[in-house]
PDB file of C-alpha atoms and ligand atoms in Angstrom:
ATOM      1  CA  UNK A   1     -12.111 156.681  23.121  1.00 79.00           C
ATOM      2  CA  UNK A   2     -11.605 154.275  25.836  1.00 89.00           C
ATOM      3  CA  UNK A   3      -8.722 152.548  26.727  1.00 95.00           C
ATOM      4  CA  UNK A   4      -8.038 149.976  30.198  1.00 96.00           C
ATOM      5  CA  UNK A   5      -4.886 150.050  31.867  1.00 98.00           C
ATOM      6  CA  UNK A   6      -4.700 146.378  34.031  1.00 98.00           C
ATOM      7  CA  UNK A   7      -1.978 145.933  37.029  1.00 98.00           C
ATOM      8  CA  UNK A   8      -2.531 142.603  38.882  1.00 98.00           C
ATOM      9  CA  UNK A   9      -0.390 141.494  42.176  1.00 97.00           C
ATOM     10  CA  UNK A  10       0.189 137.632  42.090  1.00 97.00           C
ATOM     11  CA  UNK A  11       1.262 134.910  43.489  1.00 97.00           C
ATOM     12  CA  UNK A  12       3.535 133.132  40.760  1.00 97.00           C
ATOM     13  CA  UNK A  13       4.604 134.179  37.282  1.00 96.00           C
ATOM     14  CA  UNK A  14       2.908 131.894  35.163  1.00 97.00           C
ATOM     15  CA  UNK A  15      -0.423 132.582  32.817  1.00 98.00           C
ATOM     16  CA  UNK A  16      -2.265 130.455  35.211  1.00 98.00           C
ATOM     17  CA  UNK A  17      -1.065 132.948  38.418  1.00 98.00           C
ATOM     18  CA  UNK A  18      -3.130 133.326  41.472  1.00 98.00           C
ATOM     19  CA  UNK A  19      -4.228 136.675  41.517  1.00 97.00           C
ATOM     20  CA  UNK A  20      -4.774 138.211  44.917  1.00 97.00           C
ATOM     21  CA  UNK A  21      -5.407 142.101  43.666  1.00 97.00           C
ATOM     22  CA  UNK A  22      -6.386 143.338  40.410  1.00 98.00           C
ATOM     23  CA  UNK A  23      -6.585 147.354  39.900  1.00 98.00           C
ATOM     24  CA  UNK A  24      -7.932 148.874  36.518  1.00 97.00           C
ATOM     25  CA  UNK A  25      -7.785 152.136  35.223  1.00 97.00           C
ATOM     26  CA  UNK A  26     -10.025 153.592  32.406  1.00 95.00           C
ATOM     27  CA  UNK A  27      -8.329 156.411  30.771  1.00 95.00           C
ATOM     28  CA  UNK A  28      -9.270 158.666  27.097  1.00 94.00           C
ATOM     29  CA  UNK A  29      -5.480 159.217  26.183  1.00 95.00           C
ATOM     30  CA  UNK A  30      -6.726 162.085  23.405  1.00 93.00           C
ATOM     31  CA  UNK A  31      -8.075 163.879  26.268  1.00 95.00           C
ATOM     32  CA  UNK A  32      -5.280 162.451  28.722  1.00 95.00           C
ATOM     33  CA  UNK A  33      -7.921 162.159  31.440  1.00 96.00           C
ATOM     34  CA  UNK A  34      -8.471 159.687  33.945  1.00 96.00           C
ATOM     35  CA  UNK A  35     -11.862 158.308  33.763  1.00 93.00           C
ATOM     36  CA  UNK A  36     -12.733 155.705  36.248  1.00 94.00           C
ATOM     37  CA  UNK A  37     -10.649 152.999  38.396  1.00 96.00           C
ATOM     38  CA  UNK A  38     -11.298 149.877  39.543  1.00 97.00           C
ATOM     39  CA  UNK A  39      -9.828 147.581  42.688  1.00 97.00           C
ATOM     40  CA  UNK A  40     -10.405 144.523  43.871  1.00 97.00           C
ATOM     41  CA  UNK A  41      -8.412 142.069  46.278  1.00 97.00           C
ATOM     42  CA  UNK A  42      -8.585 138.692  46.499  1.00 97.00           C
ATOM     43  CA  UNK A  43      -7.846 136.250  49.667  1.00 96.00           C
ATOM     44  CA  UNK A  44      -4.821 134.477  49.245  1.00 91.00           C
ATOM     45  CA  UNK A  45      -6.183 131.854  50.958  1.00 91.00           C
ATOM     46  CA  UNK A  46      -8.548 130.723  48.019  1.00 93.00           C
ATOM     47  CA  UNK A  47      -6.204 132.331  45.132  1.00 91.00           C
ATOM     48  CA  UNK A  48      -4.926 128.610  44.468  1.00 93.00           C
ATOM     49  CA  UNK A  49      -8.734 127.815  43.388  1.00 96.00           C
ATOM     50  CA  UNK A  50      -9.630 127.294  39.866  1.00 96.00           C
ATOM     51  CA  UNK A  51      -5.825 125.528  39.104  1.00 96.00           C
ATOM     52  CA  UNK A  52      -4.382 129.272  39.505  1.00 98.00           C
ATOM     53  CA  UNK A  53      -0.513 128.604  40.135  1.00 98.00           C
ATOM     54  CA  UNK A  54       1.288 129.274  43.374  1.00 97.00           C
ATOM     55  CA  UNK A  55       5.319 129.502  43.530  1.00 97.00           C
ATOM     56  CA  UNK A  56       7.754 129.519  46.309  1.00 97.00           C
ATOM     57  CA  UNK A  57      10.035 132.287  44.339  1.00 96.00           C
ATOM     58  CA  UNK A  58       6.935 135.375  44.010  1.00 96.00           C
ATOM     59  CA  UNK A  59       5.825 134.328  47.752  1.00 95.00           C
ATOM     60  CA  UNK A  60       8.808 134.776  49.226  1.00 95.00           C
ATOM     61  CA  UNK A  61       9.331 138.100  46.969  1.00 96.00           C
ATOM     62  CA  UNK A  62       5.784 139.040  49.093  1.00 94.00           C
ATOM     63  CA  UNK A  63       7.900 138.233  52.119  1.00 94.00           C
ATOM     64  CA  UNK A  64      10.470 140.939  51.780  1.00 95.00           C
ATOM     65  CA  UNK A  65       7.536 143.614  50.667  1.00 95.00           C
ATOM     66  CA  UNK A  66       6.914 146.928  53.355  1.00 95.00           C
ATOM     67  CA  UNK A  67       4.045 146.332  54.986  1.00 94.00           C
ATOM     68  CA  UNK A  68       1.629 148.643  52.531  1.00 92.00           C
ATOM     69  CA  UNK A  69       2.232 146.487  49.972  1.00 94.00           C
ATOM     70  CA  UNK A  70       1.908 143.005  52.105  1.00 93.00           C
ATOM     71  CA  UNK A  71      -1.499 144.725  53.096  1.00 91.00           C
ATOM     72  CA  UNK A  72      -2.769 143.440  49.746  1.00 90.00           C
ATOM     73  CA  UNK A  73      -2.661 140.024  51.809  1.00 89.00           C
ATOM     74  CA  UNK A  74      -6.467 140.395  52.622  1.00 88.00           C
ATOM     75  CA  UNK A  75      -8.396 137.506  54.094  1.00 89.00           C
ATOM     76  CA  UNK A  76     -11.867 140.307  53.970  1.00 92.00           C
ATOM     77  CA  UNK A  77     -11.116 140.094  50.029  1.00 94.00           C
ATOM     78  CA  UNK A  78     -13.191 138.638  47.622  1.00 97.00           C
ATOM     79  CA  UNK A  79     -12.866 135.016  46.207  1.00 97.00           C
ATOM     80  CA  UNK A  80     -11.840 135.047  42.579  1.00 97.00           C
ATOM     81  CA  UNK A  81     -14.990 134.574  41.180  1.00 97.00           C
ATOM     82  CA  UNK A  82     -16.628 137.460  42.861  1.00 97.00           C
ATOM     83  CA  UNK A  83     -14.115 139.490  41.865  1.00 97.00           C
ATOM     84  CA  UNK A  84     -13.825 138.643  38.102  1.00 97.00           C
ATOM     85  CA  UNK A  85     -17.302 139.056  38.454  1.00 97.00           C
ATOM     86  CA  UNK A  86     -16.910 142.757  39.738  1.00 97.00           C
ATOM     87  CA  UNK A  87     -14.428 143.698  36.728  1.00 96.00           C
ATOM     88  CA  UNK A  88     -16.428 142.561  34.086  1.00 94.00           C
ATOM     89  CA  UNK A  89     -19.634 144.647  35.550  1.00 93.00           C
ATOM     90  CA  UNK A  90     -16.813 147.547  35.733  1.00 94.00           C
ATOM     91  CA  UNK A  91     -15.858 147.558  32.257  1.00 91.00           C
ATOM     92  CA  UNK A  92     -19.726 146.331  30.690  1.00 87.00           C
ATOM     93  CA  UNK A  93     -20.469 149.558  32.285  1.00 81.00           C
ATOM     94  CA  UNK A  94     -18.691 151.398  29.288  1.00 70.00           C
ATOM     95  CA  UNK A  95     -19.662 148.289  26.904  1.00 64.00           C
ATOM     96  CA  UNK A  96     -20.068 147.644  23.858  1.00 61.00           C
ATOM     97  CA  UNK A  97     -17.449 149.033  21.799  1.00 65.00           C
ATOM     98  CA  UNK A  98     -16.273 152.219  23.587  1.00 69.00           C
ATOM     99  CA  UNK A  99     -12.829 149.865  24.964  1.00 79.00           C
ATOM    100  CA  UNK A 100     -10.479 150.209  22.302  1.00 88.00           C
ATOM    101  CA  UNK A 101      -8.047 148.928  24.259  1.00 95.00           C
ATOM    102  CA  UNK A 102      -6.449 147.003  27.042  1.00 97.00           C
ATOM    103  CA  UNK A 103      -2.960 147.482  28.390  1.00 98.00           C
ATOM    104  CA  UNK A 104      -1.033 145.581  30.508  1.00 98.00           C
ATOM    105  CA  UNK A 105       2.668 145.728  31.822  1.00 97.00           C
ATOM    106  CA  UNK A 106       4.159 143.146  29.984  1.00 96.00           C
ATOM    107  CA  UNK A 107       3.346 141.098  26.829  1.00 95.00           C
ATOM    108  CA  UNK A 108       3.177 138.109  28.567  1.00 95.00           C
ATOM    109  CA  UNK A 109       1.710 138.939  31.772  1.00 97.00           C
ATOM    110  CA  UNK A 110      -1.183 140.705  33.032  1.00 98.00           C
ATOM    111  CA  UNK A 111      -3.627 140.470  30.263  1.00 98.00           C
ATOM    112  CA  UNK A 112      -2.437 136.683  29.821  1.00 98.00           C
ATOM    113  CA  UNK A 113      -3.008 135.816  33.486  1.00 98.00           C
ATOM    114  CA  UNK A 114      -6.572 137.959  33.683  1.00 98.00           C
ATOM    115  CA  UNK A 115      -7.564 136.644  30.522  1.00 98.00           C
ATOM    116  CA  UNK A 116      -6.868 132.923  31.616  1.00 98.00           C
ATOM    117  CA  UNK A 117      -8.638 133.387  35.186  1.00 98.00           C
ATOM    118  CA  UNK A 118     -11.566 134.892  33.722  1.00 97.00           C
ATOM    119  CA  UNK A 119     -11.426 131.749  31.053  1.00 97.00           C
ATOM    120  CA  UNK A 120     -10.683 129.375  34.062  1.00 97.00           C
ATOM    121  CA  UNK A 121     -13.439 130.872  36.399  1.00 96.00           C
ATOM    122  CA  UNK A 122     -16.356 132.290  33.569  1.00 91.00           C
ATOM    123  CA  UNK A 123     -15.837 130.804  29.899  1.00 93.00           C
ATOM    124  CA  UNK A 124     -14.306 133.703  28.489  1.00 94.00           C
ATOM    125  CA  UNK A 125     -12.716 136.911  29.194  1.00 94.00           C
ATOM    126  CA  UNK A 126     -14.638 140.444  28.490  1.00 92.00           C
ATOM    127  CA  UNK A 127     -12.534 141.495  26.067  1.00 92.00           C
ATOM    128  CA  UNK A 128     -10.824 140.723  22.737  1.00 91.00           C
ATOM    129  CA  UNK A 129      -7.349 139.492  21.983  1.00 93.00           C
ATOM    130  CA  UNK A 130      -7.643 142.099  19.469  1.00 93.00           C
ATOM    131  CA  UNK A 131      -7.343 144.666  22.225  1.00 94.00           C
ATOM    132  CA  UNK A 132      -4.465 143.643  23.943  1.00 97.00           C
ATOM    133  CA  UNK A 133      -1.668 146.024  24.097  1.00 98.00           C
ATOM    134  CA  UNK A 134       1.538 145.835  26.215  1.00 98.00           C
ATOM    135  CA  UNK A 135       2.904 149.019  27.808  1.00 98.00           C
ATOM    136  CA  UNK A 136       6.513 147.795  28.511  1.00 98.00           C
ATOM    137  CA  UNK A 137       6.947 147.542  24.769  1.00 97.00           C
ATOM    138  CA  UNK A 138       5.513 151.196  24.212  1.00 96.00           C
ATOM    139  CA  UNK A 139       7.685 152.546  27.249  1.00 96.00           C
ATOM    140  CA  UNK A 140      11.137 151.055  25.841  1.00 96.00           C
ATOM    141  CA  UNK A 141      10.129 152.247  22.803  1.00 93.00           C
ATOM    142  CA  UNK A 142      10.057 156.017  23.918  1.00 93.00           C
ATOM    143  CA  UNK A 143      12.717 155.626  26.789  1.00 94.00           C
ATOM    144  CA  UNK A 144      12.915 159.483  26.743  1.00 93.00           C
ATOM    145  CA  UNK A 145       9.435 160.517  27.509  1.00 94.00           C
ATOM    146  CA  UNK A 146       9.766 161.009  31.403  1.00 94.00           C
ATOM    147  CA  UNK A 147       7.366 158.791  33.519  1.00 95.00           C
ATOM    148  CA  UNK A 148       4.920 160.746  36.091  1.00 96.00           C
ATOM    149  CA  UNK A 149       5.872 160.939  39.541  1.00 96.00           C
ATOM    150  CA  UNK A 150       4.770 158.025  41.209  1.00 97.00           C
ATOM    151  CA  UNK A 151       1.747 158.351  43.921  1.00 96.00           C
ATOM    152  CA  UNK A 152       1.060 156.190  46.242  1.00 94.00           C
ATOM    153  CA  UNK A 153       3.247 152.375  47.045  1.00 94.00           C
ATOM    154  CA  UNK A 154       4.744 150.761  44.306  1.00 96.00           C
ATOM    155  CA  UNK A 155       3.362 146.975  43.709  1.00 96.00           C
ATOM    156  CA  UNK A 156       0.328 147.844  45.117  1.00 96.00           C
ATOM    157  CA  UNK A 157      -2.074 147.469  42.010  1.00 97.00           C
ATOM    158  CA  UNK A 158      -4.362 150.585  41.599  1.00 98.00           C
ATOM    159  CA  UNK A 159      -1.767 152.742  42.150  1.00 98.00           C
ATOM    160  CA  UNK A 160       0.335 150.746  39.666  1.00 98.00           C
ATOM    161  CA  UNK A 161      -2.286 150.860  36.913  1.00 98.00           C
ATOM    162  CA  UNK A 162      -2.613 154.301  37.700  1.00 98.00           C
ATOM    163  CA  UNK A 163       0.614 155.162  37.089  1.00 98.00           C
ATOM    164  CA  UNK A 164       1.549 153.155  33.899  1.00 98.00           C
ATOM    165  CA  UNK A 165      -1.851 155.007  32.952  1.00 98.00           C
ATOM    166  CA  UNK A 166      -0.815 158.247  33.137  1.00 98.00           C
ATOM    167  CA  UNK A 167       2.876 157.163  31.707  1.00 98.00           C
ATOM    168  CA  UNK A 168       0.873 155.973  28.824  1.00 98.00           C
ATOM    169  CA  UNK A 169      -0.992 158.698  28.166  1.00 98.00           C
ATOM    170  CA  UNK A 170       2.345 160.634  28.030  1.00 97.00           C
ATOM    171  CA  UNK A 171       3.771 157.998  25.666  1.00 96.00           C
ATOM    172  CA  UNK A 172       0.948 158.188  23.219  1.00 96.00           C
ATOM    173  CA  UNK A 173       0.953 161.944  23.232  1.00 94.00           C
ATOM    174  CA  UNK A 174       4.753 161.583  21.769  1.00 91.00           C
ATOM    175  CA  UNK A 175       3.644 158.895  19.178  1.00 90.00           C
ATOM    176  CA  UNK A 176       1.291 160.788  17.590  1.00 88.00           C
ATOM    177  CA  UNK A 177       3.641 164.372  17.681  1.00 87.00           C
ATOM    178  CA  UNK A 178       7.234 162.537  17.380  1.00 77.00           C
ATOM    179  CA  UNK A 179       6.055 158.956  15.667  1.00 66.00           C
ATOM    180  CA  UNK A 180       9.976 158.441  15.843  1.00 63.00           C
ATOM    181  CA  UNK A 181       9.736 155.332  18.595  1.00 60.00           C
ATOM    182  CA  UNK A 182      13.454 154.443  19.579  1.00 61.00           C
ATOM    183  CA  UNK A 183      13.629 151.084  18.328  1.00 58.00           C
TER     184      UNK A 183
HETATM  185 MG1   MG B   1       1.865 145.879  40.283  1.00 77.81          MG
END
């Protein structure tokens, strides 16, 4: 079993959000192991390509950032294609089937916005509405289960993904034992 945590930094909230770092985590939650991760930045000066949105709230949210997580602000990144590119080779690697799958922090947010960049920039995305599941709903659901310390800098997006990862792994260990989600 397979499942794909997703984190992305942005520039704006919207579906259509310039993405300027994506991190990925591949994680088997029955054997609550880590299996792979995946990173990618993206330079914010060609994020706005493809009609990806920019707004004036998120950047200046950047602007107050410590400078490990402003570091994401990397004119060496990719551009967006190259880097949707890289993702999709990331996860085919495990393809077909074996993602049962993908998680992102928020219903609305970072399987919407990778899903509509891929769509914007490729056709289609690599993987099925089907497998879209949203982690903030799970966590609220299970508000006891303790997260894992965090490593690393917050809003920096590998160690994000990693993180809501291993929290997840921790919340579907309680589902199947307690199956008694706080709702
Ligand atoms: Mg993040």
């Amino acid at each position: 079993m397979m499942h794909v945590m997703l984190d992305l930094e942005t520039l704006s909230t919207r579906p259509n959000a310039a993405i300027i770092a994506i991190g990925a985590v591949a994680f088997d939650p029955e054997r609550m192991e880590v299996l792979t991760t995946f990173e990618a930045r993206i330079r914010p000066s060609s994020a706005h390509h493809y009609d990806r949105h920019l707004e004036m709230e998120t950047l200046a949210w950047w602007m107050h950032q410590p400078d490990a997580v402003r570091a994401q602000w990397d004119e060496g990144g990719m551009i967006l294609p190259e880097a949707l590119s890289d993702f999709v080779d990331w996860l085919h690697f495990f393809w077909p089937g074996e993602v049962t799958a993908v998680w992102g922090n928020g219903a609305a947010f970072d399987n919407v916005v990778l899903r509509d960049a891929c769509r914007a920039v490729k056709g289609s995305a690599p993987w099925s509405y089907k497998q879209d599941r949203c982690y903030r709903t799970l966590r609220a659901l299970f508000p006891h289960i303790e997260e894992p310390p965090f490593e690393g800098e917050r809003h920096t997006a590998l160690a994000d993904a990693l993180h809501q990862a291993k929290h997840c792994m921790r919340l579907l260990a309680a589902l199947r034992t307690e199956a008694q989600p706080h709702a």
